[in-house]
PDB file of C-alpha atoms in Angstrom:
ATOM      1  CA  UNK I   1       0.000   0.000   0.000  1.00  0.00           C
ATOM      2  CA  UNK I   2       1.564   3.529  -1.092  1.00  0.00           C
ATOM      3  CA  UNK I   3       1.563   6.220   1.585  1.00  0.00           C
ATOM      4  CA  UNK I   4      -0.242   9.139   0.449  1.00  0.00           C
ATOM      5  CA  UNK I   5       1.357  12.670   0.801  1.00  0.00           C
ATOM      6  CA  UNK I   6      -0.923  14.352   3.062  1.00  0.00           C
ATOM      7  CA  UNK I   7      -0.557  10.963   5.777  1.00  0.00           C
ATOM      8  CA  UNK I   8       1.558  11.389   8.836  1.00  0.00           C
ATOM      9  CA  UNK I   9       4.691   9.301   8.850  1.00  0.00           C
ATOM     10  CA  UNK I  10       4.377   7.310  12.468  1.00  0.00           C
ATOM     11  CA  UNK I  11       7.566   7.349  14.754  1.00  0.00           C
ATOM     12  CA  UNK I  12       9.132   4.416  15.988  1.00  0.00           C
ATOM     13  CA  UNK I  13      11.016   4.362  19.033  1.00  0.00           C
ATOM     14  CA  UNK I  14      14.504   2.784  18.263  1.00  0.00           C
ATOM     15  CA  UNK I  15      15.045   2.311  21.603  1.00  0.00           C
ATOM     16  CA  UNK I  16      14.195  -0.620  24.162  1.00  0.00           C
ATOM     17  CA  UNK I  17      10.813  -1.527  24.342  1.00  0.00           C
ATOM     18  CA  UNK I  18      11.235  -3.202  27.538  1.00  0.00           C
ATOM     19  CA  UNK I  19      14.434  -1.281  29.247  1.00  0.00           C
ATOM     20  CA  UNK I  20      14.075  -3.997  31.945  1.00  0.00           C
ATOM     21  CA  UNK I  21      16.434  -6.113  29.835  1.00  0.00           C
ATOM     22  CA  UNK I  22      19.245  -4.133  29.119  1.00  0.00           C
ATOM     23  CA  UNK I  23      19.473  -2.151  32.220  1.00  0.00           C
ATOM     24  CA  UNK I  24      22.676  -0.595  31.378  1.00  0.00           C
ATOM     25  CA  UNK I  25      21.353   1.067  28.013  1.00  0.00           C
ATOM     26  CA  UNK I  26      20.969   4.280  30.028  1.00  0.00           C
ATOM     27  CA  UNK I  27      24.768   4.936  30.298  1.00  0.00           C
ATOM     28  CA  UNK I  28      24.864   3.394  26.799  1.00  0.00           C
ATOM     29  CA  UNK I  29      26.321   5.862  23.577  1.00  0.00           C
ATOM     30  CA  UNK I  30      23.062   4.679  21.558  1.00  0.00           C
ATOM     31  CA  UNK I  31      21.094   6.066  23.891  1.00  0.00           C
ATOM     32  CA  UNK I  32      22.581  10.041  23.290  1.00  0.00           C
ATOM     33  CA  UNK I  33      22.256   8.963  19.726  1.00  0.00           C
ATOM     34  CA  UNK I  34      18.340   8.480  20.118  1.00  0.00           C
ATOM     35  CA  UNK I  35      18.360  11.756  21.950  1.00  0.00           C
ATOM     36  CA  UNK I  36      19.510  13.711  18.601  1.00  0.00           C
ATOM     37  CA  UNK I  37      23.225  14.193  19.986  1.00  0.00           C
ATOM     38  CA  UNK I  38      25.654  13.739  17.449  1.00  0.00           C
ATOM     39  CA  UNK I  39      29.217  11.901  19.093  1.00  0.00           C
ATOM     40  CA  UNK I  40      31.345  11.841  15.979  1.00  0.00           C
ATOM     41  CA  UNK I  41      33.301   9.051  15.109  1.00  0.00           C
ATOM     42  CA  UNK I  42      35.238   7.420  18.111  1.00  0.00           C
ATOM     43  CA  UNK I  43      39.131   7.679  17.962  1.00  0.00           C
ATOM     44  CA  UNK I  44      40.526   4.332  18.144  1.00  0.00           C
ATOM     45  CA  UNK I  45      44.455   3.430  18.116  1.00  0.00           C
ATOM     46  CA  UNK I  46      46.155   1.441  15.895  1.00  0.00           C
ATOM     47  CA  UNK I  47      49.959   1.210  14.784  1.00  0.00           C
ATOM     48  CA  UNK I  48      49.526   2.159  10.922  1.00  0.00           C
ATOM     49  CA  UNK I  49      52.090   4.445  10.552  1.00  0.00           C
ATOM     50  CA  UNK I  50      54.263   2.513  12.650  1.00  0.00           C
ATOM     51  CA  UNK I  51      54.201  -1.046  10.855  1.00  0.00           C
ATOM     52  CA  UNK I  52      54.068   0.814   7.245  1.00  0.00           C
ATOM     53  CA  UNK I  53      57.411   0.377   6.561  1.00  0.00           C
ATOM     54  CA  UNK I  54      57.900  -2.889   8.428  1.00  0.00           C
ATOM     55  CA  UNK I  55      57.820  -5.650   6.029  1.00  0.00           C
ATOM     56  CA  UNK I  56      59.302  -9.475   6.706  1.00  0.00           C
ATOM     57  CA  UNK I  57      60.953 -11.009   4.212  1.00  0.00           C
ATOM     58  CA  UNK I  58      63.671 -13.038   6.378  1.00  0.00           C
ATOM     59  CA  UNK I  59      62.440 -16.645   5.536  1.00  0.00           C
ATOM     60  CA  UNK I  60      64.411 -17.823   9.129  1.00  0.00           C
ATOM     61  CA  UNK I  61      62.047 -15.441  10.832  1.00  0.00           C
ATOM     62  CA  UNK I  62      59.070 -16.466   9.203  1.00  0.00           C
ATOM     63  CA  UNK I  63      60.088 -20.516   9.303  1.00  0.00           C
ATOM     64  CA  UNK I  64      59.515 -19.811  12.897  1.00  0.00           C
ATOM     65  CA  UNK I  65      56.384 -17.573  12.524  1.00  0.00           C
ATOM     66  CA  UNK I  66      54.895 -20.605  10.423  1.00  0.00           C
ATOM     67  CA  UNK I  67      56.844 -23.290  13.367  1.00  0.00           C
ATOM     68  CA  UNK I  68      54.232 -21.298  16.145  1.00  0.00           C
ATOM     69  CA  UNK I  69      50.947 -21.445  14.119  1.00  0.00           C
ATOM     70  CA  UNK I  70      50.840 -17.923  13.227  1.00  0.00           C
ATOM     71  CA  UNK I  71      51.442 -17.896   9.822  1.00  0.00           C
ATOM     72  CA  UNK I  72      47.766 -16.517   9.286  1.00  0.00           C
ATOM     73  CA  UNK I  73      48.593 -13.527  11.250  1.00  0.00           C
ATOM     74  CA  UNK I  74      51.297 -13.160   9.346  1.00  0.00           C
ATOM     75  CA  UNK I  75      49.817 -13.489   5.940  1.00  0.00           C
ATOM     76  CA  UNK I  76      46.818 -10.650   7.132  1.00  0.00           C
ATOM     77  CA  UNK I  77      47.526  -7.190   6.191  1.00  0.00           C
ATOM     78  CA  UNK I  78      47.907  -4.166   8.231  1.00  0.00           C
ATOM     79  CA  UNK I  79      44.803  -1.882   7.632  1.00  0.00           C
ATOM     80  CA  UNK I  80      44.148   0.866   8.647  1.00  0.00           C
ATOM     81  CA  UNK I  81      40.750   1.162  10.727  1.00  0.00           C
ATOM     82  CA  UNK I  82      37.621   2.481   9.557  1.00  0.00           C
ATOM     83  CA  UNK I  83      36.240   5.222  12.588  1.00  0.00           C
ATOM     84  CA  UNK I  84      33.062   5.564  11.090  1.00  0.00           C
ATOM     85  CA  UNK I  85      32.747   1.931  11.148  1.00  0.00           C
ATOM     86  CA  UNK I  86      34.283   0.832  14.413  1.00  0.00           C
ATOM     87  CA  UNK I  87      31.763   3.784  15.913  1.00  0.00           C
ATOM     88  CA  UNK I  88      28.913   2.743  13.922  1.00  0.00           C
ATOM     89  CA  UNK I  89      29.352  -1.517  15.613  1.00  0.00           C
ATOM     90  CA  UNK I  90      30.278  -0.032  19.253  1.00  0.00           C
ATOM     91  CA  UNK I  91      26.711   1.824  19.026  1.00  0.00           C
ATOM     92  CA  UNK I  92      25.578  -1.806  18.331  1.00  0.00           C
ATOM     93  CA  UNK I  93      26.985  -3.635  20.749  1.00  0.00           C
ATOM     94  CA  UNK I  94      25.345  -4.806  24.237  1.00  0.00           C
ATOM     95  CA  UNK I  95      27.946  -5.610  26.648  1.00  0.00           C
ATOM     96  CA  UNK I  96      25.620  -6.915  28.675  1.00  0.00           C
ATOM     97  CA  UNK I  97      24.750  -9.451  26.030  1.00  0.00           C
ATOM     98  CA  UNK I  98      28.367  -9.398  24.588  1.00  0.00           C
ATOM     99  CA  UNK I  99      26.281  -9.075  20.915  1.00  0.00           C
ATOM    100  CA  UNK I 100      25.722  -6.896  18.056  1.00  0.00           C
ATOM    101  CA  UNK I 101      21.965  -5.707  18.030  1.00  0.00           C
ATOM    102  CA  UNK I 102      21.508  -5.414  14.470  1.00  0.00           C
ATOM    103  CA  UNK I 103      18.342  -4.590  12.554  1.00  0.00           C
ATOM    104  CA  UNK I 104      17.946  -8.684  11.869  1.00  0.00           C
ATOM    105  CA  UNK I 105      18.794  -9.576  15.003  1.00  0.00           C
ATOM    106  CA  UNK I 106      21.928 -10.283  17.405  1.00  0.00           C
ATOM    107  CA  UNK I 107      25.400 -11.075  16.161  1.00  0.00           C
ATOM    108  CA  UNK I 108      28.529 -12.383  17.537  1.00  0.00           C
ATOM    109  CA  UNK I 109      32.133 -13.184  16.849  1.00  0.00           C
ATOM    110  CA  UNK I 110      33.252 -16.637  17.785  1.00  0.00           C
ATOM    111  CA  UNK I 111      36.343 -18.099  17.968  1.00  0.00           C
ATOM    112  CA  UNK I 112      35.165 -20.199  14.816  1.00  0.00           C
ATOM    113  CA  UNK I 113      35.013 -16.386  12.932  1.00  0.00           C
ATOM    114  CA  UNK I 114      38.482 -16.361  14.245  1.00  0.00           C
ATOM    115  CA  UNK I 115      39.778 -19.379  13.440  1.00  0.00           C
ATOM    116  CA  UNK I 116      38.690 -18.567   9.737  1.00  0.00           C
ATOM    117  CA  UNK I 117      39.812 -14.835   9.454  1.00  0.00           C
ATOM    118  CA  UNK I 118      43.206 -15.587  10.920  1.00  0.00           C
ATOM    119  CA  UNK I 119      43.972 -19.368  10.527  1.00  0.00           C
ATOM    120  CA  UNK I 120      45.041 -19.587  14.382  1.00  0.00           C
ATOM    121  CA  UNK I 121      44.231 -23.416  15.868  1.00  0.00           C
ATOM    122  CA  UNK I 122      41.603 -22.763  18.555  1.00  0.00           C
ATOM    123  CA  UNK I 123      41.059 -26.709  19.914  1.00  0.00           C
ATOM    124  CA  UNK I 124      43.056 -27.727  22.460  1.00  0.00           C
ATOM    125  CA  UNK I 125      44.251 -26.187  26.236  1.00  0.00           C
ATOM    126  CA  UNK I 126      44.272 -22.512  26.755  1.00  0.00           C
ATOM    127  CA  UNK I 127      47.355 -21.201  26.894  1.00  0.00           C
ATOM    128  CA  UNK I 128      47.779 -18.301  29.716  1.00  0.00           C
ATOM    129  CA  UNK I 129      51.049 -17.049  30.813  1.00  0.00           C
ATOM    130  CA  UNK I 130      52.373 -15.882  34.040  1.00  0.00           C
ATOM    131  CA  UNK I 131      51.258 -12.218  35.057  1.00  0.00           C
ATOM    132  CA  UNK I 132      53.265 -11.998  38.442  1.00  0.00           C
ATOM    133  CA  UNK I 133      54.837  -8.815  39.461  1.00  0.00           C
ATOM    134  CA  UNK I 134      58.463 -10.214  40.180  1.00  0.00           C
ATOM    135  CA  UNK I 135      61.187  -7.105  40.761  1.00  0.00           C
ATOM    136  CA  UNK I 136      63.818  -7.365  38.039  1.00  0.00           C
ATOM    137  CA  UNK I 137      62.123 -10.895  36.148  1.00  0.00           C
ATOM    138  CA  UNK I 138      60.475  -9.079  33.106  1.00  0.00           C
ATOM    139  CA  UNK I 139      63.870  -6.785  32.853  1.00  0.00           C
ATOM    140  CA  UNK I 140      65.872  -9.940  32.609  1.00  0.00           C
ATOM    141  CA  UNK I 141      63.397 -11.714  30.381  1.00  0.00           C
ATOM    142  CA  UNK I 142      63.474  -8.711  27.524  1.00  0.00           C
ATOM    143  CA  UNK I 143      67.620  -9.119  27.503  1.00  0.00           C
ATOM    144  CA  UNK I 144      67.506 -13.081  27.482  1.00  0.00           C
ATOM    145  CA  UNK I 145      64.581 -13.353  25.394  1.00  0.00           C
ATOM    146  CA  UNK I 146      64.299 -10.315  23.474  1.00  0.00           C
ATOM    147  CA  UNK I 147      68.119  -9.180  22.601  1.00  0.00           C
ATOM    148  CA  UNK I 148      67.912  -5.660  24.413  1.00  0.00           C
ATOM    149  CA  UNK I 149      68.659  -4.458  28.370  1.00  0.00           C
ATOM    150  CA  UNK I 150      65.948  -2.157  29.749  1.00  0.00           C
ATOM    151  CA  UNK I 151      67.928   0.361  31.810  1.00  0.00           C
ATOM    152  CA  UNK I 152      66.366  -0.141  35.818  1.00  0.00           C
ATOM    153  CA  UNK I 153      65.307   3.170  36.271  1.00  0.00           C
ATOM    154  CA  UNK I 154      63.442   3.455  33.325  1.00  0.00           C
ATOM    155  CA  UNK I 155      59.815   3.653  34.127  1.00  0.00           C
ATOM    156  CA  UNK I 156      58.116   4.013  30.443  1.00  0.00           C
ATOM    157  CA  UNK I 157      59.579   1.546  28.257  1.00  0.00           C
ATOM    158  CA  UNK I 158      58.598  -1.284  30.830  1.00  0.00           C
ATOM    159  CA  UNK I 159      55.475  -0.553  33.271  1.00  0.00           C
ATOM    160  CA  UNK I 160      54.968  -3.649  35.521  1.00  0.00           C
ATOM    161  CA  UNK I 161      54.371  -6.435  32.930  1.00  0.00           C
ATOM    162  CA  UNK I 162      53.759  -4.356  29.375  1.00  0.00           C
ATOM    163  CA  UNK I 163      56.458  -3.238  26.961  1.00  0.00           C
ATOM    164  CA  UNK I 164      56.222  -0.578  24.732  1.00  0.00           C
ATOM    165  CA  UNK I 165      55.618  -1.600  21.169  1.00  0.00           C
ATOM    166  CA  UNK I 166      57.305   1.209  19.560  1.00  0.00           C
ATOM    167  CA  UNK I 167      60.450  -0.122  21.137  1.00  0.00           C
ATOM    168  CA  UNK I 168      59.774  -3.667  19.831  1.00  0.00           C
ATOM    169  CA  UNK I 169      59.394  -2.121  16.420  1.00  0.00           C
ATOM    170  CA  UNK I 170      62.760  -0.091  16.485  1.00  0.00           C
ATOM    171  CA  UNK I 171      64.459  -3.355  17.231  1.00  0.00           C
ATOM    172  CA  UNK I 172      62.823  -4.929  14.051  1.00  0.00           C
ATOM    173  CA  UNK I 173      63.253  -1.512  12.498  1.00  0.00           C
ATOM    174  CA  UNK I 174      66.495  -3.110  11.173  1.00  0.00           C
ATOM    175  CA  UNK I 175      67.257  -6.408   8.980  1.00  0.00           C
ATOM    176  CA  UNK I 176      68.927  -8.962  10.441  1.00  0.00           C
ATOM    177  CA  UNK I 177      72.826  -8.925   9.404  1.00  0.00           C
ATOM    178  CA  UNK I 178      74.162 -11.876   6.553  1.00  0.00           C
ATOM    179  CA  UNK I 179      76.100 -13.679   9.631  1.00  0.00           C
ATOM    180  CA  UNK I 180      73.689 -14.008  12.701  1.00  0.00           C
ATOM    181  CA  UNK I 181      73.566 -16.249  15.123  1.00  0.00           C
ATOM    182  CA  UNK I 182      70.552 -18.804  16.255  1.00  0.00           C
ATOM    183  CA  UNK I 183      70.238 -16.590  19.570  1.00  0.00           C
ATOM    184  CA  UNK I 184      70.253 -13.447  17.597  1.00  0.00           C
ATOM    185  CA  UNK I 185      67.621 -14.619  14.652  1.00  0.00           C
ATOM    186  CA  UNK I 186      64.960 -16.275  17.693  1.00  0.00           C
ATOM    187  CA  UNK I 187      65.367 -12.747  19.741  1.00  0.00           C
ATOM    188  CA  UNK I 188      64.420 -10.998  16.311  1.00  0.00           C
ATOM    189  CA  UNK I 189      61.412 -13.343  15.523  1.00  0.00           C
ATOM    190  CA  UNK I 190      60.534 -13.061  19.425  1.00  0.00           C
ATOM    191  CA  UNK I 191      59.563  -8.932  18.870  1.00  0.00           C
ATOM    192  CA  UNK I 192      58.593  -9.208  15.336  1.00  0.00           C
ATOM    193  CA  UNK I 193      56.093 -12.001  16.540  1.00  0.00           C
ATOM    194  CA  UNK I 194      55.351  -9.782  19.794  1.00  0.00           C
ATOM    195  CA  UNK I 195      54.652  -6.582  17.940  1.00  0.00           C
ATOM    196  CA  UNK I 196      53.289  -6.820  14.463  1.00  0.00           C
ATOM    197  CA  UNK I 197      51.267 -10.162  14.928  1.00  0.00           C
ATOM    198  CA  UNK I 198      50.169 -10.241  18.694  1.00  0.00           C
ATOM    199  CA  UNK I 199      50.260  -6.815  20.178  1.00  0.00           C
ATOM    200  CA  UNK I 200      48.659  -4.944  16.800  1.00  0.00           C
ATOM    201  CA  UNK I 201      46.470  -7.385  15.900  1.00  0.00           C
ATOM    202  CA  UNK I 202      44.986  -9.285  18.383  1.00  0.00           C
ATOM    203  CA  UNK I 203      45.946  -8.976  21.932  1.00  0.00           C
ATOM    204  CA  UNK I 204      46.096  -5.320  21.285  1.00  0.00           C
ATOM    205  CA  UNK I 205      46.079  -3.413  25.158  1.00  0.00           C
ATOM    206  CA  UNK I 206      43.766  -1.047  26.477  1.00  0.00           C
ATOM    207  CA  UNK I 207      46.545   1.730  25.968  1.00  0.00           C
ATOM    208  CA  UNK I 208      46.978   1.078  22.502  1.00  0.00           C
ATOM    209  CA  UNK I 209      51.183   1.152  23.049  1.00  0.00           C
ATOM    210  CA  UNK I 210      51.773  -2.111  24.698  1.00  0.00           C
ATOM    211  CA  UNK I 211      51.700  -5.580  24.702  1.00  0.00           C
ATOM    212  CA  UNK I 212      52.151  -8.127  27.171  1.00  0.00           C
ATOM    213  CA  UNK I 213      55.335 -10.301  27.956  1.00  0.00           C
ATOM    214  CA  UNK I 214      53.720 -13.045  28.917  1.00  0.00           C
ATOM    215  CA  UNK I 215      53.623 -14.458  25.816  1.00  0.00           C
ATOM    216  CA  UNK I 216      57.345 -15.557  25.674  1.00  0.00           C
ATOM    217  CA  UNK I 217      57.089 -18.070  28.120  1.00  0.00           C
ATOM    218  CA  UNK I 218      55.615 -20.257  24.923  1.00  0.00           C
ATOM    219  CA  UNK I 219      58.217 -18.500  22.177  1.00  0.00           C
ATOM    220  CA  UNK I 220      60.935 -19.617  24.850  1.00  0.00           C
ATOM    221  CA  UNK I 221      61.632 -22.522  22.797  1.00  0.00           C
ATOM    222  CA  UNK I 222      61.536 -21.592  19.312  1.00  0.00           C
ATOM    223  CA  UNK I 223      63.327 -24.900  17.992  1.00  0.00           C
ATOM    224  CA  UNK I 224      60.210 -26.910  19.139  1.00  0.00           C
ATOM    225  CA  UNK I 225      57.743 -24.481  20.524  1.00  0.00           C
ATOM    226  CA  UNK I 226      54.982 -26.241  22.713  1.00  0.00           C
TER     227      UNK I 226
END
């Protein structure tokens, strides 16, 4: 049936009908959005620029990249991220039901989704490192595992457990030389793996500058990683 011109277009509430089942949507950013307030895009970090001019092409680096199951990490590109996008699926998403409401209906990622977007392996035991505090440990750990001392009174390129990535990425900034040794190559793969494939695009932290060390304990052994 055609609307006629001179008929009054009814309103629907976009909003909850029953607010009793998302009683968080009050704080929510949708809600302001119902309200007629325009946010603007959010800003969201990422390490574009950064990885740009970061490319691998050291096939002992990325024998060992392929040796730890991430050679679909490896094989994704870098992009860089959509605001408008990003803002538009927050203003979708429920925490409380950890979904996308959608016009269709709700939406998730599963590790499946993963699994196929990034080729990782996702059967088996969880893997979680240690996350102890230990005075000196995660200083020692970067110069064993890692190739490069972080001085003790420096409090920004180490805070508690997180390094920063930009430091990861100077160390990679560099090829590796013709004559290397095992130790030298494994420390390289160590922050190339650390930086480009877990800290910028999946384990990315809350900061948007760090990643986590407790991933080494399982690059430890790069000659027959667990």
């Amino acid at each position: 049936m055609e609307l006629r011109m001179d008929e009054e277009l009814e309103i629907v509430c976009p909003g909850l009908e029953d607010p009793s089942l998302l009683t968080q949507q009050r704080n929510h950013r949708s809600k302001d959005i119902w309200n007629g307030e325009d946010l603007g895009p959010l800003t969201c970090r990422g390490h574009a620029e950064e990885m740009a001019n970061i490319t691998m092409q050291d096939n002992q680096v990325i024998d060992i990249i392929k040796l730890v199951g991430l050679e679909g990490l490896f094989r994704t590109p870098s992009r860089e991220i959509d605001y408008c996008l990003i803002s538009v699926l927050v203003e979708r998403w429920q925490p409380e039901t950890h979904t996308f409401h959608l016009p269709h209906g709700e939406m998730s990622i599963t590790l499946e989704d993963v699994e196929v977007i990034f080729g990782l392996t996702i059967d088996g035991e969880v893997l979680v490192g240690p996350t102890a505090v230990v005075d000196g440990y995660w200083r020692q750990l970067c110069e064993e595992l890692l190739g490069f001392r972080v001085p003790a009174n420096d409090n920004k390129i180490l805070v508690r457990q997180r390094i920063l990535i930009s430091r990861l990425v100077k160390r990679i900034a560099e090829p590796l030389p013709h004559v290397v040794t095992e130790i030298q190559i494994h420390q390289y793969a160590r922050c190339y793996i650390l930086a480009l494939l877990l800290g910028d695009k999946i384990f990315m932290d809350k900061l948007g500058d760090r990643v986590h060390l407790m991933f080494l304990e399982f690059l430890q052994n790069l000659r027959d990683p667990p």
